[in-house]
Amino acid sequence: MKFLSQIPKKNLSGKTVLLRLDLNIQDNELKNSLRLKRSAATIIYLLSNKCSVVILSHKGRPSLAKQGISKSKFLITNKELSLKKISGKLSNIIGQKITFFDSFDFKKTKENILKHPLGEVFMLENLRFNKGEESNSVSFAKKLSSLGDVYINDAFAVSHRSNASVDAITEFLPSYAGLELESEIEAFKKVIGNPPKPLVLVIGGVKISDKIGVIKKFIGKAEWILTGGGVANTFFAAKGIPVGKSVFDKNSLGLAKKWISNKKIVLPDDVIVDGGEILDIGPKTVAHYTKIISSAKTFIWNGPMGMIENAKYQSGTIGLVKAMARSKDFSIVGGGETTSLILNKNLQSNVSFLSVGGGAMLEYLSGKKLPGLEALMRNKKSL
Ligand code: 3PG
């Protein structure tokens, strides 16, 4: 794989860079978003190297949104899934105007870009408003590629998707991993393979089905798998413990029953219940998990311990972040909600590396090949 950080400055200077970012950010995470911060750092790096930058990104899954269902080539745009607001946010962070294109008229867009002097930043509307993005259409990728001289993937969080702006686009341009993506790859190297032991994995969030691959991969090599959120609720249900109205994953009950006798899987000792729903882990669990985390040399965490979008149910997750300050070696935490809570509470120094990846982190840890990374590895063109 080739990296942006290795491109000689003289080769980069004067180029129009197509920069794939993951700006799929919930409104409530915008204030303190890791994805925005890391994206801004790469844009600033490119501008300081005298490039123009054309940002490519997506938001949500418009093909699934009711308003988005259309038989026409271009899906009906949906205001909530527009990237316009995020482009404003990003522009404030980089301290520079971002010209936003809300249509996919590539000829006009290209003409517009060429009219501007070098060193400007542009952004295309949510690429998933176009059907070709999610179908990894080669012709859509070719049109995208016509807007720049070089392609940079700086979107680890969407690299598990075989989308046109992540995968097929690399057929047309010299393609590199950006600064953010490079830092993710370096961080994951430290936990994949044979990391220092004890190895502790924390798995929370809503759906156990998304985490099965990681649990399977780590059940042999982790000393402990601590559970919270809907994942823990699924194990409770599998044990026959009533979970009331709590979120749990019915489809994963069979697997949960199979794993439940494994001593490495730790369930909460106590939980916070409100209105018949389990909404956080309790103080005894935080104390118990803290003890285990303190002994860890390698620590991996994906998915919050409770319904952290409500400040009332953040104590469990915050408690574990505080515990991490005591863990000795290397820790990695991923997922938009958990990382934005860590940034909001200014606890980032407790963690060695915050990953922007949610689903991508899970797939990477479970040993799957990510199409975005594979595409970069296949690309042989250089600047
Ligand atoms: C994410 O937020 O995990 C990525 O942007 C991928 O989004 P997706 O699951 O809708 O493809």
CSV table of C-alpha atoms and ligand atoms in Angstrom, one decimal, residues 22 24 35 58 60-61 128 157-158 160-161 358-359, ligand 1:
chain,number,residue,atom,x,y,z
A,22,ASP,CA,-16.0,9.5,6.2
A,24,ASN,CA,-21.1,10.1,8.2
A,35,ARG,CA,-13.9,12.0,12.2
A,58,HIS,CA,-21.4,9.8,2.2
A,60,GLY,CA,-26.4,7.6,6.2
A,61,ARG,CA,-28.1,5.1,3.8
A,128,ARG,CA,-25.0,7.7,-1.9
A,157,ALA,CA,-14.6,3.9,8.8
A,158,VAL,CA,-16.1,3.1,5.3
A,160,HIS,CA,-15.3,-2.2,4.7
A,161,ARG,CA,-17.7,-1.1,2.0
A,358,GLY,CA,-17.4,1.4,14.0
A,359,GLY,CA,-18.4,-1.5,11.7
B,1,3PG,C1,-20.0,4.1,9.5
B,1,3PG,O1,-20.4,5.2,10.1
B,1,3PG,O2,-19.7,3.1,10.2
B,1,3PG,C2,-19.5,4.2,8.1
B,1,3PG,O3,-19.7,5.5,7.6
B,1,3PG,C3,-20.2,3.2,7.2
B,1,3PG,O4,-21.6,3.5,7.1
B,1,3PG,P1,-22.6,2.3,6.6
B,1,3PG,O5,-22.6,1.3,7.6
B,1,3PG,O6,-23.9,3.0,6.3
B,1,3PG,O7,-22.0,1.8,5.3
